[in-house]
XYZ file of C-alpha atoms in Angstrom:
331
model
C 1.999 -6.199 -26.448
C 1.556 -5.075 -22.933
C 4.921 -4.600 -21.044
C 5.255 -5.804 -17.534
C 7.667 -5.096 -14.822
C 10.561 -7.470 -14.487
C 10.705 -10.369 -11.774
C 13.983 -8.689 -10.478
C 12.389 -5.437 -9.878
C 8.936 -6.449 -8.282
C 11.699 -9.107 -6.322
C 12.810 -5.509 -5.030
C 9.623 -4.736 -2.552
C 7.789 -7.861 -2.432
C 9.649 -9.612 0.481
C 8.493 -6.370 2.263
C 4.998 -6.494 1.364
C 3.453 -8.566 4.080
C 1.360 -7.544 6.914
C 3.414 -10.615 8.981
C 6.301 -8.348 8.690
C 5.330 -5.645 10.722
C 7.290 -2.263 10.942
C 5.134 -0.540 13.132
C 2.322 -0.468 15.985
C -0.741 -0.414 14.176
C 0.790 -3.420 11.555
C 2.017 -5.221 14.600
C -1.727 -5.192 16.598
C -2.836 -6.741 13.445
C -0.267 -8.929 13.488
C -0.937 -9.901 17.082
C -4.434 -10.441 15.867
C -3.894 -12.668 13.078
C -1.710 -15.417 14.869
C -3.719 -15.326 17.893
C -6.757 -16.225 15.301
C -4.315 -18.778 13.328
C -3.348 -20.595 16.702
C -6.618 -20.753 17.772
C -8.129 -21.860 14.263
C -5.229 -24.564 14.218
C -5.917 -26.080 17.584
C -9.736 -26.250 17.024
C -8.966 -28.233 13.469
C -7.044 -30.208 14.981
C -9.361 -31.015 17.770
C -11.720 -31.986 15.252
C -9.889 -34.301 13.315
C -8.907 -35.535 16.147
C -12.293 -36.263 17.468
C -13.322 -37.311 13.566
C -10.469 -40.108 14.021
C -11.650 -40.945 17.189
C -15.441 -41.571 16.503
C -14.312 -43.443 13.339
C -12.229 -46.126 15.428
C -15.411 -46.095 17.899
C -17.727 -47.510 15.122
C -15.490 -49.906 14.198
C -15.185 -51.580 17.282
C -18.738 -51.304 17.857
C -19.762 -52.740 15.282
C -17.111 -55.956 15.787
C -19.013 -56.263 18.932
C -22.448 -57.232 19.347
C -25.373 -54.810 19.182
C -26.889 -53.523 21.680
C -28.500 -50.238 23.501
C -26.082 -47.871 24.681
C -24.742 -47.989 28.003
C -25.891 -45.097 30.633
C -22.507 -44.552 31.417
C -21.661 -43.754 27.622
C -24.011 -41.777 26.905
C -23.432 -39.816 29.678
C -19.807 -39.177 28.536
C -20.963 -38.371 25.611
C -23.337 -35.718 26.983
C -20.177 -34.501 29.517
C -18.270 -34.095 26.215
C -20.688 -32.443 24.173
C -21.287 -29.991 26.632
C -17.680 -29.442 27.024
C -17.157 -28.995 23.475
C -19.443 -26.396 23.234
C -18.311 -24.219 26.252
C -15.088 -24.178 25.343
C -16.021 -23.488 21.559
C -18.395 -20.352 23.879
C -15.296 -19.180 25.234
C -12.837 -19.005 22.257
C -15.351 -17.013 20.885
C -15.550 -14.643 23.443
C -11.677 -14.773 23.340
C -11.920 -13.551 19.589
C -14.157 -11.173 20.149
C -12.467 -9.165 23.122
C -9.008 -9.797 21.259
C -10.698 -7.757 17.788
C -12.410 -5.333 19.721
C -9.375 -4.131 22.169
C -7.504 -4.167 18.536
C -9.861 -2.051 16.741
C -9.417 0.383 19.831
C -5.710 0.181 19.811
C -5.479 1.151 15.810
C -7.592 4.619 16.601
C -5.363 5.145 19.448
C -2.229 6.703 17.583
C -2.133 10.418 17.811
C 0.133 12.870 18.718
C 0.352 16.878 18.390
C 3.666 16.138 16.765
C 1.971 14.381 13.639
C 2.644 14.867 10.076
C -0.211 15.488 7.776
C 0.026 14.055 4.268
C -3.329 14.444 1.685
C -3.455 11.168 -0.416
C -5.452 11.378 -3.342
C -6.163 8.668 -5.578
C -7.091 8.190 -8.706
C -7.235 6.210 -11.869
C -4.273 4.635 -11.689
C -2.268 6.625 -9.271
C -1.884 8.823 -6.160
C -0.902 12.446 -5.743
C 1.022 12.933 -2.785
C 0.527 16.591 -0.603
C 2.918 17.531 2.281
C 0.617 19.911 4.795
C 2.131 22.835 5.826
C 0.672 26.130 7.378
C 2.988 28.230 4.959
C 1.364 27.137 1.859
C 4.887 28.225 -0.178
C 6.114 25.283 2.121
C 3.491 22.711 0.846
C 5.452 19.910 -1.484
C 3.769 17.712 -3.991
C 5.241 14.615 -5.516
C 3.017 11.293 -6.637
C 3.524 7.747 -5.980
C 5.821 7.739 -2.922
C 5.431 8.843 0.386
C 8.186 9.291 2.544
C 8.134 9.494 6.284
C 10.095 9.890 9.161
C 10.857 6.973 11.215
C 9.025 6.728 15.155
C 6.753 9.828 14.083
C 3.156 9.436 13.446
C 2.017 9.829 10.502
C -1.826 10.972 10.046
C -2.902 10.190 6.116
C -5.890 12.144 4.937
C -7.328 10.464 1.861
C -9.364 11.508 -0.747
C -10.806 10.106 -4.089
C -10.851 11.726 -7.842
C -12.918 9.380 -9.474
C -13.996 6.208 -8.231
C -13.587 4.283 -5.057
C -9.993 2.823 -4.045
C -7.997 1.616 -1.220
C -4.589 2.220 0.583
C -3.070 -0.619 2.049
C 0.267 -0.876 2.772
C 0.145 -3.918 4.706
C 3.695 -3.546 6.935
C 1.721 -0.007 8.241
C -1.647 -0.681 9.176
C -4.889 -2.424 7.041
C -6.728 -1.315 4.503
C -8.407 1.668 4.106
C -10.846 2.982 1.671
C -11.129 6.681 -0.762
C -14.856 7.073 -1.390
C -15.598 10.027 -3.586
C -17.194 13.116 -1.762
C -16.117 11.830 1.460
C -13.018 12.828 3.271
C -11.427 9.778 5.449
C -8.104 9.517 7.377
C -6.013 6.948 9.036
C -2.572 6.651 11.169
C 0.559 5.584 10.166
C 3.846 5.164 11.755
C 7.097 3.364 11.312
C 9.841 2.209 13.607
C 12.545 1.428 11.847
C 14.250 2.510 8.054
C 12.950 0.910 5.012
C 11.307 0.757 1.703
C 7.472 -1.228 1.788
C 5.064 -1.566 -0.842
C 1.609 -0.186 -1.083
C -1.016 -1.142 -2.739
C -4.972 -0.036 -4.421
C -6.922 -2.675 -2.159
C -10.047 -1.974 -4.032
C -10.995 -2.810 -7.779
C -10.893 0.573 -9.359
C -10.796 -0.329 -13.090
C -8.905 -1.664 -16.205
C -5.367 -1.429 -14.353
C -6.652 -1.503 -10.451
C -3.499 -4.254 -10.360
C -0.975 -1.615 -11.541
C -1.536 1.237 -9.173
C 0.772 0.525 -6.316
C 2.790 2.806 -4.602
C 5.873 2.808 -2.056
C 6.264 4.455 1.632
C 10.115 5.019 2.211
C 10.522 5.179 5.798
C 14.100 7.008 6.572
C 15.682 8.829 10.018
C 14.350 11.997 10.883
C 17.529 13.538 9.619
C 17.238 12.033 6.100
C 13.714 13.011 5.658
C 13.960 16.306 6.782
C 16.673 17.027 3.963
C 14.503 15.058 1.443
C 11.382 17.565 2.626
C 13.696 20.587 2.183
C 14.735 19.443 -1.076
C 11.369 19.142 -2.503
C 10.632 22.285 -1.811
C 12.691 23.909 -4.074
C 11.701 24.230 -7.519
C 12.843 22.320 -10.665
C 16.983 22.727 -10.952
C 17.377 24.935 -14.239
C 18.806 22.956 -17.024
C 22.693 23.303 -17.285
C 23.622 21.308 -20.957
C 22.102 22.148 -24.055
C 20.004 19.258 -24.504
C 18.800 20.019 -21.305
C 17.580 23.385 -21.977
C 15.922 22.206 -24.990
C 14.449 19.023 -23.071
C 12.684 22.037 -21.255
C 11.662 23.894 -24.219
C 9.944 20.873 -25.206
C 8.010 19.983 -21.484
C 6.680 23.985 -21.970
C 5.623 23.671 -25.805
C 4.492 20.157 -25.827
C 1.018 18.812 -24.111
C 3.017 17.910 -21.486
C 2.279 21.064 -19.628
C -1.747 21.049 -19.936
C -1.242 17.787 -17.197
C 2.038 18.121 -15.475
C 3.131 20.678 -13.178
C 7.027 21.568 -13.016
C 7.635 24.678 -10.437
C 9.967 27.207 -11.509
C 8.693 26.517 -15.588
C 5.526 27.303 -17.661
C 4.541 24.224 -17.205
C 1.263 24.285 -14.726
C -1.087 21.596 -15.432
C -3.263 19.251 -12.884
C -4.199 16.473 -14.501
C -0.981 14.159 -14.421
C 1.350 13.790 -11.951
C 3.991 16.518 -10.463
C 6.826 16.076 -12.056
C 9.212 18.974 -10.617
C 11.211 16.120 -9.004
C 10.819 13.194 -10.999
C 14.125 11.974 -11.798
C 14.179 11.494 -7.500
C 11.777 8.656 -7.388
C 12.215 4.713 -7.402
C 9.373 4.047 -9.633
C 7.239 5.161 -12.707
C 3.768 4.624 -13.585
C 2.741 4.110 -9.988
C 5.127 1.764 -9.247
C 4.603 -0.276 -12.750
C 8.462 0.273 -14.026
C 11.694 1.656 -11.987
C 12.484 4.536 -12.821
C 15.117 4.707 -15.438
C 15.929 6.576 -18.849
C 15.073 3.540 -21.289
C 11.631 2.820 -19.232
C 11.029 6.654 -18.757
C 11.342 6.951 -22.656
C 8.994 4.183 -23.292
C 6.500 5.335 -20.838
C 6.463 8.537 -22.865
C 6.419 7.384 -26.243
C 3.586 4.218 -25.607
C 2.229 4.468 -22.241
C -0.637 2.391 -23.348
C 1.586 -0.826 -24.417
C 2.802 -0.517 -20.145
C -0.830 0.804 -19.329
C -3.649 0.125 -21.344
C -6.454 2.711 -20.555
C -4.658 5.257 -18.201
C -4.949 8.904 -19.399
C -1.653 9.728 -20.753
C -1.492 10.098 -24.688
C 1.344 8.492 -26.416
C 3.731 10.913 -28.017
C 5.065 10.816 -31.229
C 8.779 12.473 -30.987
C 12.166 12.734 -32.775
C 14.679 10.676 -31.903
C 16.841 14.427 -31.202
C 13.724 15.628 -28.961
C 13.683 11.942 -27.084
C 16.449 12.248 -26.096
C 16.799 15.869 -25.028
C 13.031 15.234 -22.940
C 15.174 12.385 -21.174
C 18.331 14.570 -20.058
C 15.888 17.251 -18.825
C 13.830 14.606 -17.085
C 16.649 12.919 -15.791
C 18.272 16.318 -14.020
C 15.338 16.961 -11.614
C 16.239 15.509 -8.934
């Protein structure tokens, strides 16, 4: 049986996952965009049922009268409002199409000298998360959720692993595609404090529904202690079961995927986990992130994930629960 995420916890960041809630410039072009194309698209179906009602009561009465040619004078109305019809039909168009283009413009337009550079890297079914920095020791890693400092732009390089996907987190800007091989970017930026949901836009496989992700947008002050933070490596374990909870991350497989600075374990394959226990989520945002969902992502990730590359783990109830306290202290 496949476990899903509860209603309460998706209830979390769905009211936030809207592109009609706009929390910064590029969402609120395409905001801009979108009602000025559902006004327009509302009076024009409007006009035509009106129109549809009026030719209906039209026929009606002319056929209670007697028939007969048309009269010069109708169909010259008729010609006047045909003819109308179609100019103004001409210049909504028009309207449209200057509206989309000056908004196309106005999304490549955000910039600045000042802009932090995050690599996002997706694959199947998650993204790896890569603070630039010119001091590479100053580089920090996580997976799954980006923070960013509010009214800073944000320039997003993205990358593919495997197959093509799509970041979209639709209270920042549209949607934007990872091709493999090819290197693309786009511009971010929020204006106020919050939490919003991301999302793989693109069918990338078996779980393409189940690879979300989550952009916490904080004051400059908060983020910059969060960035500091993550640069330091994994806090050594203090309890007992902690120090064997580490023990087991180095001896286990879980160290040919995950990486955990400041231990043996090194590997690429699977998420960073020096920080883990300071995320919302798990799974790319599948399951929050607490001990009982942490310990059944470990032991049966395929129940919560069918097909994603993490091998279910057959532990002692003694080493569950010492993986968990070490888990649970990096923070």
């Amino acid at each position: 049986m496949i476990a899903a995420p509860s209603l309460a916890f998706l209830a979390q960041w769905t009211g936030r996952h809207s592109a009609l809630d706009p929390a910064g410039p590029q969402a609120e072009r395409i905001g801009d965009l979108w009602w000025l194309m559902f006004w327009i698209s509302t009076g024009v179906f409007l006009a035509v049922l009106t129109a549809l009602l009026a030719a209906i009561l039209r026929r009606r009465r002319e056929e209670e009268d007697a028939p007969g040619p048309i009269a010069p004078e109708a169909r010259h109305r008729l010609t006047r409002v045909v003819a109308g019809a179609v100019g103004v039909t001409v210049v909504l168009l028009f309207v449209l199409l200057f509206a989309s283009v000056g908004t196309g413009r106005a999304l490549g337009s955000l910039s600045s000298r000042q802009a932090l550079t995050i690599r996002l890297t997706g694959q199947q079914w998650w993204w790896s998360v890569e603070y630039q920095d010119p001091v590479p020791g100053r580089m920090v890693t996580t997976a799954n959720e980006i923070h960013i400092p509010t009214g800073r732009p944000i320039l997003v390089q993205l990358e593919s692993r495997d197959v093509i996907h799509s970041f979209w987190v639709p209270n920042l800007h549209g949607k934007r595609d990872l091709i493999p091989g090819h290197k693309g970017e786009v511009w971010i930026q929020a204006d106020r404090p919050g939490v919003y949901r991301g999302q793989c836009a693109e069918f990338c496989g078996h779980q393409h529904a189940l690879m979300g992700l989550l952009v916490v947008a904080e004051p400059p002050e908060a983020f910059a202690a969060w960035l500091e933070a993550q640069r330091r490596p994994a806090a050594p374990p203090v309890t007992p079961a902690q120090k064997r909870g580490q023990k087991l991350v180095e001896t286990l497989p879980c160290a040919l995927c995950h990486t955990i600075q400041g231990t043996a374990a090194s590997g690429k394959t699977g998420p960073d986990l020096t920080h883990l226990a300071s995320r919302r989520t798990l799974a790319a945002g599948t399951l929050p992130n607490t001990p009982g969902h942490l310990a059944g992502w470990i032991v049966d990730p395929q129940s919560i994930k069918p097909g994603n590359h993490m091998p279910a783990n057959t532990l002692q109830s003694e080493d569950l629960q010492a993986l968990l306290a070490y888990l649970g202290s990096l923070k």
